[in-house]
Amino acid sequence: MPSAKGSRPPSVAIPPRLGVLISGRGSNLQSIISAIADRRLDARIAAVVSNRADAPGLEHARAAGIETIHLNPRDYPTRDAYDQAIASALIACGVSLVCLAGFMRLVGRPLLDAFPNRILNIHPSLLPSFPGLDAQRQALEHGVRVTGVTVHLVTAGLDDGPIVLQTAVRVLEGDTAETLAERILVEEHRIYPEAIQIVLAGHWTIAGRRFVRGR
Ligand code: GRF
């Protein structure tokens, strides 16, 4: 019999725990769930938080057996109190990285301070072009030939913060906001899990506005 002395249990790496914040459809949430299932992303989703009880994306979470948390902003006296409640819920779930996936609220100080440089967002344009709502329509109406997707760290500014990954999508003759959004979404689903993996892997620093890899 092998002696117990000196033998070690095999080391089991504990995957980092993600908190995903949604408000609606949840297709990016689903892309993260799929990337984890396919082992393209070494993480687990500890909780999905929604500001809306009827967000269809919550079904993706439930179907994958992920804890869902609905926090209604109306139950809190101030924006800060609401953001603090989200931060507390995420901390209680042991979350180390927060991913906004169609979360339609500005992130305030309590949440930013609880997760410094640990909140990611995905935006359907090549930032800093076309921040805010309806980015695909803004791009179309501006007449750009190329738009795309940005994954960035979240700061206090709207769709601001160091850029982790971007990818371009061509605007085609005859595109509508809907057809353009569809092609952009395909790229969103591809690069969000990739960007999350990059951030989780470490070896990066922030230099001014820049997300610098390799150190
Ligand atoms: C996506 O286009 C994302 O880039 C933006 O909001 C949309 C959310 O879509 N921030 P879904 O809920 O992930 O399907």
Coordinates of C-alpha atoms and ligand atoms in Angstrom, one line a residue:
M1 CA 0.0 0.0 0.0
P2 CA 1.3 3.4 -0.8
S3 CA 2.1 5.3 2.4
A4 CA -0.1 8.3 3.1
K5 CA 3.0 10.1 4.4
G6 CA 4.4 12.4 1.8
S7 CA 1.6 11.8 -0.7
R8 CA -0.4 14.8 -1.8
P9 CA -3.8 14.9 -3.2
P10 CA -3.8 15.9 -6.9
S11 CA -3.9 19.7 -7.1
V12 CA -7.3 20.9 -8.3
A13 CA -7.4 24.4 -9.6
I14 CA -10.5 26.2 -8.5
P15 CA -12.0 28.1 -11.5
P16 CA -12.5 31.8 -11.0
R17 CA -16.0 32.8 -10.2
L18 CA -17.8 35.2 -12.5
G19 CA -20.8 37.4 -11.8
V20 CA -22.8 38.3 -14.9
L21 CA -25.2 41.3 -14.9
I22 CA -28.0 41.4 -17.4
S23 CA -31.2 43.3 -18.1
G24 CA -32.6 41.6 -21.1
R25 CA -32.2 38.9 -23.8
G26 CA -29.0 37.4 -22.4
S27 CA -27.4 36.1 -25.6
N28 CA -24.0 37.2 -24.4
L29 CA -24.6 35.4 -21.1
Q30 CA -25.4 32.3 -23.1
S31 CA -22.2 32.7 -25.1
I32 CA -20.3 32.7 -21.8
I33 CA -22.2 29.7 -20.5
S34 CA -21.4 27.8 -23.8
A35 CA -17.7 28.8 -23.7
I36 CA -17.4 27.5 -20.2
A37 CA -19.1 24.2 -21.2
D38 CA -16.8 23.9 -24.2
R39 CA -13.7 24.6 -22.1
R40 CA -12.8 27.7 -24.1
L41 CA -13.2 29.6 -20.9
D42 CA -11.8 28.4 -17.6
A43 CA -14.3 29.9 -15.1
R44 CA -17.6 29.3 -13.6
I45 CA -20.6 31.6 -13.3
A46 CA -21.4 32.0 -9.6
A47 CA -24.5 34.2 -10.1
V48 CA -26.5 36.1 -12.7
V49 CA -27.9 39.3 -11.4
S50 CA -30.7 41.2 -13.2
N51 CA -32.3 44.5 -12.5
R52 CA -35.5 43.1 -14.2
A53 CA -37.4 40.1 -12.9
D54 CA -38.6 39.4 -16.5
A55 CA -35.3 39.5 -18.2
P56 CA -35.4 36.6 -20.7
G57 CA -31.7 35.9 -20.1
L58 CA -32.5 34.6 -16.6
E59 CA -33.9 31.5 -18.3
H60 CA -30.5 30.8 -19.8
A61 CA -29.0 30.9 -16.3
R62 CA -31.7 28.7 -14.8
A63 CA -31.4 26.2 -17.6
A64 CA -27.7 25.9 -16.8
G65 CA -28.4 25.6 -13.1
I66 CA -26.8 29.0 -12.3
E67 CA -28.0 31.0 -9.3
T68 CA -30.1 34.0 -10.4
I69 CA -30.6 37.1 -8.3
H70 CA -33.2 39.8 -9.1
L71 CA -32.5 43.1 -7.5
N72 CA -35.2 45.7 -8.1
P73 CA -33.8 49.3 -8.2
R74 CA -37.1 50.6 -6.8
D75 CA -36.4 48.7 -3.6
Y76 CA -33.5 51.0 -2.8
P77 CA -33.6 54.7 -1.8
T78 CA -30.6 55.8 -3.9
R79 CA -28.5 54.6 -6.9
D80 CA -25.6 54.1 -4.5
A81 CA -27.7 51.9 -2.2
Y82 CA -28.7 49.8 -5.2
D83 CA -25.1 49.5 -6.5
Q84 CA -24.0 48.5 -3.0
A85 CA -26.6 45.8 -2.9
I86 CA -25.3 44.4 -6.1
A87 CA -21.7 44.5 -4.9
S88 CA -22.7 42.8 -1.6
A89 CA -24.6 40.0 -3.5
L90 CA -21.6 39.4 -5.8
I91 CA -19.1 39.4 -2.9
A92 CA -21.4 36.9 -1.0
C93 CA -21.2 34.6 -4.1
G94 CA -17.4 34.8 -4.1
V95 CA -17.2 36.6 -7.4
S96 CA -13.8 37.8 -8.6
L97 CA -14.8 39.2 -12.0
V98 CA -18.0 41.0 -13.0
C99 CA -19.2 40.8 -16.6
L100 CA -21.9 43.2 -17.8
A101 CA -23.8 41.6 -20.6
G102 CA -26.5 43.9 -21.7
F103 CA -26.9 45.5 -18.3
M104 CA -28.7 48.7 -19.0
R105 CA -27.6 50.8 -16.1
L106 CA -24.6 53.0 -15.3
V107 CA -22.3 51.4 -12.8
G108 CA -21.7 53.6 -9.8
R109 CA -19.0 54.1 -7.2
P110 CA -19.9 51.3 -4.7
L111 CA -19.7 48.7 -7.4
L112 CA -16.6 50.1 -9.1
D113 CA -14.9 50.4 -5.7
A114 CA -15.8 46.8 -4.7
F115 CA -14.3 45.5 -8.0
P116 CA -11.5 47.8 -9.1
N117 CA -10.5 46.9 -12.7
R118 CA -12.6 43.8 -12.3
I119 CA -15.7 44.8 -14.2
L120 CA -16.0 44.1 -18.0
N121 CA -18.5 45.4 -20.5
I122 CA -19.3 44.6 -24.1
H123 CA -20.4 47.3 -26.4
P124 CA -21.6 46.9 -30.0
S125 CA -19.3 49.5 -31.7
L126 CA -15.6 50.3 -32.0
L127 CA -15.3 52.6 -29.0
P128 CA -14.8 55.5 -28.6
S129 CA -17.1 55.8 -31.6
F130 CA -20.8 55.5 -30.8
P131 CA -21.1 55.0 -27.0
G132 CA -24.5 54.8 -25.4
L133 CA -27.7 53.3 -26.7
D134 CA -28.4 52.1 -30.2
A135 CA -24.8 51.9 -31.2
Q136 CA -25.5 50.0 -34.4
R137 CA -28.0 52.6 -35.6
Q138 CA -25.7 55.4 -34.7
A139 CA -23.0 53.7 -36.8
L140 CA -25.4 53.2 -39.7
E141 CA -26.7 56.8 -39.6
H142 CA -23.2 58.2 -39.4
G143 CA -22.3 56.3 -42.6
V144 CA -19.2 54.5 -41.3
R145 CA -18.0 51.6 -43.5
V146 CA -16.6 49.6 -40.5
T147 CA -18.0 49.3 -37.0
G148 CA -17.5 46.4 -34.6
V149 CA -17.4 45.3 -31.0
T150 CA -15.4 46.4 -28.0
V151 CA -14.8 44.7 -24.7
H152 CA -13.5 47.1 -22.1
L153 CA -12.9 47.5 -18.4
V154 CA -15.6 49.6 -16.8
T155 CA -14.9 53.0 -15.3
A156 CA -17.2 55.7 -14.1
G157 CA -17.6 57.1 -17.7
L158 CA -20.3 55.7 -20.1
D159 CA -18.8 53.0 -22.3
D160 CA -15.3 54.3 -21.3
G161 CA -12.4 52.5 -19.8
P162 CA -9.3 50.5 -21.0
I163 CA -10.0 48.4 -24.1
V164 CA -9.3 44.6 -23.8
L165 CA -10.4 43.4 -27.2
Q166 CA -12.0 44.8 -30.3
T167 CA -13.0 43.3 -33.6
A168 CA -14.3 45.0 -36.8
V169 CA -17.5 44.3 -38.7
R170 CA -18.1 45.8 -42.2
V171 CA -21.2 47.8 -42.9
L172 CA -22.8 46.4 -46.1
E173 CA -24.8 48.3 -48.7
G174 CA -28.4 47.7 -47.8
D175 CA -27.8 47.1 -44.1
T176 CA -30.5 48.0 -41.6
A177 CA -29.7 48.5 -37.9
E178 CA -31.1 45.0 -37.4
T179 CA -29.0 43.2 -40.0
L180 CA -25.9 45.1 -38.9
A181 CA -26.7 44.2 -35.2
E182 CA -27.1 40.6 -36.1
R183 CA -23.6 40.4 -37.7
I184 CA -22.1 42.3 -34.8
L185 CA -23.7 40.0 -32.3
V186 CA -22.0 37.0 -33.9
E187 CA -18.7 38.7 -33.1
E188 CA -19.8 39.7 -29.6
H189 CA -20.4 36.1 -28.8
R190 CA -17.0 35.1 -30.1
I191 CA -14.9 37.8 -28.4
Y192 CA -16.5 38.2 -25.0
P193 CA -15.4 34.8 -23.7
E194 CA -12.0 35.4 -25.2
A195 CA -11.7 38.7 -23.5
I196 CA -12.8 37.3 -20.2
Q197 CA -10.1 34.6 -20.5
I198 CA -7.5 37.2 -21.2
V199 CA -8.4 39.2 -18.1
L200 CA -8.6 36.1 -15.9
A201 CA -5.2 34.9 -17.1
G202 CA -3.5 38.0 -15.6
H203 CA -0.2 39.3 -16.9
W204 CA -1.6 42.7 -17.8
T205 CA -1.4 46.2 -16.4
I206 CA -3.2 49.4 -16.9
A207 CA -1.1 52.3 -18.3
G208 CA -3.1 55.4 -18.5
R209 CA -6.0 54.5 -20.7
R210 CA -4.3 51.4 -22.1
F211 CA -4.8 47.7 -21.2
V212 CA -1.2 46.4 -21.7
R213 CA -0.7 42.6 -22.0
G214 CA 2.4 40.6 -21.4
R215 CA 3.7 41.6 -17.9
Ligands
GRF1 C1 -25.4 43.5 -26.8 O1 -25.5 44.1 -28.1 C2 -24.3 44.1 -26.0 O2 -23.2 44.5 -26.8 C3 -24.9 45.4 -25.4 O3 -26.2 45.0 -25.1 C4 -26.6 43.9 -26.0 C5 -27.0 42.8 -25.0 O4 -27.5 41.7 -25.7 N1 -24.2 45.9 -24.3 P1 -27.7 40.3 -25.0 O5 -28.7 40.6 -23.8 O6 -26.4 39.8 -24.5 O7 -28.4 39.4 -26.0

